[in-house]
mmCIF file of C-alpha atoms in Angstrom:
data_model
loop_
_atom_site.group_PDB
_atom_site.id
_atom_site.type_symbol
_atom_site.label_atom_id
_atom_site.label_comp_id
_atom_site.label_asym_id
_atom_site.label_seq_id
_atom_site.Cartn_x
_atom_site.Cartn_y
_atom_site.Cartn_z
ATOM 1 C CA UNK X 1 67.842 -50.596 -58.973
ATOM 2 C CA UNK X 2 70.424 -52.403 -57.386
ATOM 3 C CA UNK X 3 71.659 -55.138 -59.691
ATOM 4 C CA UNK X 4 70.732 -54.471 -63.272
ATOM 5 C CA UNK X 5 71.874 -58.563 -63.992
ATOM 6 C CA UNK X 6 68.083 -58.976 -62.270
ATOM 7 C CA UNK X 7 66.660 -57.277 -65.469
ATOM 8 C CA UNK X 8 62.939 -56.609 -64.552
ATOM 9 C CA UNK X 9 63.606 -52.772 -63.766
ATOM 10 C CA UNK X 10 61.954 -52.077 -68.017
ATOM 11 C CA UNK X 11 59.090 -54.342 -66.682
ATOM 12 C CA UNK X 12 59.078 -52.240 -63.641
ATOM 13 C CA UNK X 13 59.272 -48.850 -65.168
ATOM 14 C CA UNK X 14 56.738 -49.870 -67.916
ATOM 15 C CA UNK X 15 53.495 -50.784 -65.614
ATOM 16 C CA UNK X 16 54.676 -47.543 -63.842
ATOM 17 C CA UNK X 17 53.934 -45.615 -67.311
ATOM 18 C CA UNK X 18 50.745 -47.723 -67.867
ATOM 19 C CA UNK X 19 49.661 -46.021 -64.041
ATOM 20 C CA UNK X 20 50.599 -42.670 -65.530
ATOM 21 C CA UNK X 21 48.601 -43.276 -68.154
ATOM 22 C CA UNK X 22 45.489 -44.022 -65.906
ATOM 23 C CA UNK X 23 45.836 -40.920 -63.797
ATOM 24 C CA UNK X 24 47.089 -42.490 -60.891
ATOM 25 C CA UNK X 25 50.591 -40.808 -60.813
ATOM 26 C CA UNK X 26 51.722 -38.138 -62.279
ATOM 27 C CA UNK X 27 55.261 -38.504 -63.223
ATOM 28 C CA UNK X 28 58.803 -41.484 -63.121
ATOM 29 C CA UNK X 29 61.891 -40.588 -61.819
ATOM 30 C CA UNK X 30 64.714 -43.009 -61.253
ATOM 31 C CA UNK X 31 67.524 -43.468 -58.758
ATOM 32 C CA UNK X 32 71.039 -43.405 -59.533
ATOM 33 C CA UNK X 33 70.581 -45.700 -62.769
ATOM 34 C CA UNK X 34 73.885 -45.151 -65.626
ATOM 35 C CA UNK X 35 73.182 -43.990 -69.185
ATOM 36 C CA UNK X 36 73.092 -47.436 -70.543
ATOM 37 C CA UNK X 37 70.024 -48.067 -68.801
ATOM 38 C CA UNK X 38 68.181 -44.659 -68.730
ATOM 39 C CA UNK X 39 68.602 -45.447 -72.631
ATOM 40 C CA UNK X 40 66.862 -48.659 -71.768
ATOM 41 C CA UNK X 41 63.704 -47.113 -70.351
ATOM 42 C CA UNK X 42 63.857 -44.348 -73.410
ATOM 43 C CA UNK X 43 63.975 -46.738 -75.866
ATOM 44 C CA UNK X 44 61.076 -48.930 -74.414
ATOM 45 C CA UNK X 45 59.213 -45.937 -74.312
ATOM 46 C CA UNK X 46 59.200 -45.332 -70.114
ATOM 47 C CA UNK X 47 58.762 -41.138 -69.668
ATOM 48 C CA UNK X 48 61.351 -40.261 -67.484
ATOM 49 C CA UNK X 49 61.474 -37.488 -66.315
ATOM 50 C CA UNK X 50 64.185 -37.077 -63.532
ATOM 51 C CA UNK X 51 67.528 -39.338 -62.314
ATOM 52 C CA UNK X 52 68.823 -38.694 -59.035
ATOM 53 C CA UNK X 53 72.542 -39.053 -58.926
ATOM 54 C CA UNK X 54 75.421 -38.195 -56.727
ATOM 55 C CA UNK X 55 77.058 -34.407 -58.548
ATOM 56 C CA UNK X 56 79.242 -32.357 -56.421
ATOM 57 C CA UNK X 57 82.791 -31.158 -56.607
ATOM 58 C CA UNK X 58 84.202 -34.313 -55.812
ATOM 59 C CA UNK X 59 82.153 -36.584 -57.713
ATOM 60 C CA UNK X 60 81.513 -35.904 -61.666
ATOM 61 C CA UNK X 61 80.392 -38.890 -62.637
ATOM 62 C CA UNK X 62 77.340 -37.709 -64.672
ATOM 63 C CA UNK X 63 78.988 -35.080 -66.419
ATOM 64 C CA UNK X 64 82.341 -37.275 -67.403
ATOM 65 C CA UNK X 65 79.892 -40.326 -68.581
ATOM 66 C CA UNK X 66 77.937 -38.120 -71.158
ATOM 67 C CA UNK X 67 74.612 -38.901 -69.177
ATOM 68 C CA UNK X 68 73.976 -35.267 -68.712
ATOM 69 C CA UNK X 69 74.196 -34.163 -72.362
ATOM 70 C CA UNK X 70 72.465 -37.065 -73.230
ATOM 71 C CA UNK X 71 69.379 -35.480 -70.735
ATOM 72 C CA UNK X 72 69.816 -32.219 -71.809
ATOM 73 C CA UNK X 73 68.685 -33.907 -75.774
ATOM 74 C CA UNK X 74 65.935 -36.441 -73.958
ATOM 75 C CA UNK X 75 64.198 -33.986 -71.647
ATOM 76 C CA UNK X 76 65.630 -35.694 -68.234
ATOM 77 C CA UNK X 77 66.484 -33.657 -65.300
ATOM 78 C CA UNK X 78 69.177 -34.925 -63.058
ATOM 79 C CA UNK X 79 68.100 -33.981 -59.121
ATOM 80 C CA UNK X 80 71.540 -34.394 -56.866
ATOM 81 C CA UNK X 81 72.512 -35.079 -54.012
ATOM 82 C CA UNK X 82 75.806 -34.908 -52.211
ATOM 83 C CA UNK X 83 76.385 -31.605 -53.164
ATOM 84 C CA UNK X 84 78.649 -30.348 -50.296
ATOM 85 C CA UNK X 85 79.679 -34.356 -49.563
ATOM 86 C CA UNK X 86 78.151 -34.821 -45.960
ATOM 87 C CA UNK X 87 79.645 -31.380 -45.213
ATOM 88 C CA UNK X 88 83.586 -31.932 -46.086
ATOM 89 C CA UNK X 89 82.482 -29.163 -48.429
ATOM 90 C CA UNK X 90 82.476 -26.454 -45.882
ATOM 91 C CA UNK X 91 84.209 -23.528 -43.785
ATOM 92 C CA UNK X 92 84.571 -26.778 -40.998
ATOM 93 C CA UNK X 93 87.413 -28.245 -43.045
ATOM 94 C CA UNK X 94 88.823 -25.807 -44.903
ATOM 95 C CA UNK X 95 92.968 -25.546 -43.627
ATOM 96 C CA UNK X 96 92.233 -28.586 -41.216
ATOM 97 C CA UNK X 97 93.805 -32.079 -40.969
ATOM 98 C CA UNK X 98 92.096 -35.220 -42.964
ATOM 99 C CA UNK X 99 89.607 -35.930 -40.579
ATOM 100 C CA UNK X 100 90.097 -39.617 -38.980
ATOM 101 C CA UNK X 101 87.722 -41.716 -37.800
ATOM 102 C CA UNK X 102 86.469 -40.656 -34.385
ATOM 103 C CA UNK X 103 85.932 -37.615 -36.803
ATOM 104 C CA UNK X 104 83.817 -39.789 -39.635
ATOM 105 C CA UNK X 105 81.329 -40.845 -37.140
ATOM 106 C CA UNK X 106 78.582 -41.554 -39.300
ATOM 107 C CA UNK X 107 77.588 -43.249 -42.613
ATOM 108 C CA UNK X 108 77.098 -40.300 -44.352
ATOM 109 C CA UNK X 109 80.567 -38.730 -43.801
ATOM 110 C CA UNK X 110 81.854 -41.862 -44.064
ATOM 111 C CA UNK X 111 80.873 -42.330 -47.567
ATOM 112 C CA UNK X 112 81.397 -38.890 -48.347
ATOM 113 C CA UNK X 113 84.932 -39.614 -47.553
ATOM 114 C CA UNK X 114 85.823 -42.086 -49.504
ATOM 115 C CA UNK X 115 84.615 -39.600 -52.320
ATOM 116 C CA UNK X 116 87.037 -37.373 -51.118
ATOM 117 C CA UNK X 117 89.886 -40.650 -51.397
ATOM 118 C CA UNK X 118 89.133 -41.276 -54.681
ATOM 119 C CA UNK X 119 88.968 -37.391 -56.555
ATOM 120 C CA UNK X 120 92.198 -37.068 -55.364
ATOM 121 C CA UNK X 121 92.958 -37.227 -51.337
ATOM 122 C CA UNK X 122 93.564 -34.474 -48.956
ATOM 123 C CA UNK X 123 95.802 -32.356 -50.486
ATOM 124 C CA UNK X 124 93.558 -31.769 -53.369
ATOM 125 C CA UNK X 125 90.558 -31.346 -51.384
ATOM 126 C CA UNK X 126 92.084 -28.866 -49.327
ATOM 127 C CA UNK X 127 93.135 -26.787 -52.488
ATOM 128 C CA UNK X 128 89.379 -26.969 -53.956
ATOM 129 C CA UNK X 129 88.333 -25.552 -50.518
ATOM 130 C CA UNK X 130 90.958 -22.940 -50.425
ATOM 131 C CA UNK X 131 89.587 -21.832 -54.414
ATOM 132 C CA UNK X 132 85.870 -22.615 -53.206
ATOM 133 C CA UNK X 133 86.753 -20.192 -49.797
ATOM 134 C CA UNK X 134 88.021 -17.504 -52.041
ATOM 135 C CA UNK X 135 84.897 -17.272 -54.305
ATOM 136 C CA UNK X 136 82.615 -17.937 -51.816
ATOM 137 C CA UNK X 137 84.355 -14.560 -49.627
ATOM 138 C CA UNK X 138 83.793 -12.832 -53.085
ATOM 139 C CA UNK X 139 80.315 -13.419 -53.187
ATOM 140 C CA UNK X 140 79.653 -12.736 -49.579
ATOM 141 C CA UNK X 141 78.284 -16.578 -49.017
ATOM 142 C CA UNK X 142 79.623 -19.461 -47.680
ATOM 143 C CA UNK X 143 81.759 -22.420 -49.278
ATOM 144 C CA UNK X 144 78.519 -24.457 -49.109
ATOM 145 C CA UNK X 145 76.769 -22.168 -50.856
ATOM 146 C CA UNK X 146 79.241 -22.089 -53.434
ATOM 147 C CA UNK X 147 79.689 -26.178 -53.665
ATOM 148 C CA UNK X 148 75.844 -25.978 -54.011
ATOM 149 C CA UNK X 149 76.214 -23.739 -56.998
ATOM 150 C CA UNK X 150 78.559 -25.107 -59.123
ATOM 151 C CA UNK X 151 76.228 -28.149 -58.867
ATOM 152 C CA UNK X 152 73.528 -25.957 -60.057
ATOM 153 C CA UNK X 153 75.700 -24.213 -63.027
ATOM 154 C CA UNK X 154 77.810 -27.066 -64.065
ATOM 155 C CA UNK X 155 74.965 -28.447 -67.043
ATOM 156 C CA UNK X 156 71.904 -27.510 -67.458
ATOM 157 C CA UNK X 157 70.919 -30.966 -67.374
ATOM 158 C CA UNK X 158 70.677 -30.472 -63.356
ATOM 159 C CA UNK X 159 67.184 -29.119 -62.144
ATOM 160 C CA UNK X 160 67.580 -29.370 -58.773
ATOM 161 C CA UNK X 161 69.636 -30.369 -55.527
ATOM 162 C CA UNK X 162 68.838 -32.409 -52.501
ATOM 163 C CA UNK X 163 70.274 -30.804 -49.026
ATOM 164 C CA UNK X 164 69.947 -32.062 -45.845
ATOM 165 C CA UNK X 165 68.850 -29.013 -43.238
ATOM 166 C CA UNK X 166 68.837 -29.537 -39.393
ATOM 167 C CA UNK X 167 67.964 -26.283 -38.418
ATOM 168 C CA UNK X 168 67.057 -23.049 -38.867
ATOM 169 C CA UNK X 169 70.399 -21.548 -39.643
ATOM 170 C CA UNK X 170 70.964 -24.091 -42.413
ATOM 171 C CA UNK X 171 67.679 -23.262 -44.181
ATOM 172 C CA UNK X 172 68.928 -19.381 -44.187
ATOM 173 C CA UNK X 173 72.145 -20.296 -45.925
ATOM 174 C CA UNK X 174 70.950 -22.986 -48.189
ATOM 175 C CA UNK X 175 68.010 -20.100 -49.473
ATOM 176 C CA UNK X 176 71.619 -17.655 -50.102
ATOM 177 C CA UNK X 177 72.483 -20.499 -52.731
ATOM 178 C CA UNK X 178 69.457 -18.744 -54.686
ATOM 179 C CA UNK X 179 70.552 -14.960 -54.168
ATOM 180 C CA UNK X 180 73.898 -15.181 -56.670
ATOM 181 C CA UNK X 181 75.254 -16.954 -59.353
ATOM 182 C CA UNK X 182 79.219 -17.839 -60.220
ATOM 183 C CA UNK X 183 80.410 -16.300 -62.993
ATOM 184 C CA UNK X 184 82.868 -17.154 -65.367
ATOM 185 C CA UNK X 185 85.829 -16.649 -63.916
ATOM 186 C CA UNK X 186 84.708 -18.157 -60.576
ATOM 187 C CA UNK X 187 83.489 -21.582 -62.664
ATOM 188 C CA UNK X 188 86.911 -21.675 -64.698
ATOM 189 C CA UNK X 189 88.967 -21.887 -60.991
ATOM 190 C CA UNK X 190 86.719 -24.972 -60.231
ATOM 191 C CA UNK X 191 86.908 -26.668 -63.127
ATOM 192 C CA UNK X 192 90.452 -26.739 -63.190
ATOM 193 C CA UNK X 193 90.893 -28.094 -60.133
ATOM 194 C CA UNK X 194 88.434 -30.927 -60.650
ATOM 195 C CA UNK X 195 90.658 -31.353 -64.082
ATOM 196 C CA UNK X 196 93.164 -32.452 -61.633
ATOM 197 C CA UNK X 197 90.981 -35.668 -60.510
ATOM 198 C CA UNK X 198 91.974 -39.102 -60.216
ATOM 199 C CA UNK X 199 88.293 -40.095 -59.890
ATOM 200 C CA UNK X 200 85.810 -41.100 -59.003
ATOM 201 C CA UNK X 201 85.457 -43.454 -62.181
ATOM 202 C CA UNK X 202 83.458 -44.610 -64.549
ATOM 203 C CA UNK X 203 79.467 -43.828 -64.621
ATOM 204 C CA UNK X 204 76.901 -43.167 -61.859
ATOM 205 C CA UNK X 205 76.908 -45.735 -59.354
ATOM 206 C CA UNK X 206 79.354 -48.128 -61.173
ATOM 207 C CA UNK X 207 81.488 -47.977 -57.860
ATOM 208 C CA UNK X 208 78.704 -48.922 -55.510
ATOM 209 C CA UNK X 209 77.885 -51.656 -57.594
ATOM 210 C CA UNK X 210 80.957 -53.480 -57.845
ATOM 211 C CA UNK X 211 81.436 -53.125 -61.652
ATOM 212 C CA UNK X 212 84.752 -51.167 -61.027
#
């Protein structure tokens, strides 16, 4: 829902649960919506059942904003996307330069970079990768694999993750995400790097919509 100022997304949700209730669909998700508002739809008694958010490494938006304990308590699973940021969370840019635009040729990495801008630049991002590269060497995966599962580990609020595949080799490696898990140790070294963040702020989406 794109501007929550047009306040019909309760109406919205609430003739979606009366189609639930006939049979006709089975469950309601929602989109990148904040906590404020998934307390909305709780409270008018919508049954959601999912959010999909941006979660990765360089974007902790959900966790920082208290929406994923708050879905842990309610019964809401957050699905994300993002996860290895348009693929600036790989082996591709680990030790090189920023990438510039004739690099950023699409929307996706585009956006994926700005991300990247606002956690903390560069410099930090080339750090996580360095840590990520380390564990993910450990565990005999790649750094994807490893951005993937800190996603996975980092609440158990998170049921799933959307990744985009292209071909064959990427449905191989994305299936290793499955075969380990990080353990303590490896989780500590990421979360003290994303300590380190300057953002991005406030709650899901606030950004895109303009409210920060």
């Amino acid at each position: 829902w794109a501007d929550y100022s047009v306040r019909r997304y309760v109406d919205v949700a609430l003739m979606l649960t009366k189609l639930r209730e006939e049979g006709l669909i089975k469950e309601i998700g929602v989109t990148n919506f904040d906590l404020k508002r998934l307390k909305e739809l709780k409270e008018a008694g919508v049954p959601v059942v999912s959010n999909q958010v941006e979660l990765s490494l360089f974007d902790s938006r959900p966790l920082q904003s208290g929406m994923a304990d708050w879905c842990v308590a309610n019964g809401v699973k957050l699905i994300a996307f993002g996860t290895v940021a348009g693929g600036l969370l790989s082996e591709k840019y680990l030790n090189a330069p920023a990438p510039g635009s004739a690099q950023l040729d699409n929307a996706s990495l585009r956006k994926y970079a700005g991300t990247c801008a606002r956690f903390g630049g560069w410099e930090l991002a080339q750090e996580l990768l360095k840590t990520m590269d380390g564990i993910a060497r450990k565990h005999s995966v790649s750094i994807a694999n490893v951005a993937q599962r800190y996603v996975l580990q980092c609440s158990p609020a998170v049921g799933a993750v959307l990744v985009g595949v292209r071909n064959s080799k990427h449905v191989e490696e994305n299936v290793a995400t499955h075969g380990f898990k990080l353990d303590d140790a490896d989780m500590a070294q990421l979360r003290a790097i994303v300590a380190k963040r300057a953002g991005p702020k406030g709650d899901v989406w606030d950004l895109e919509r303009g409210y920060i």
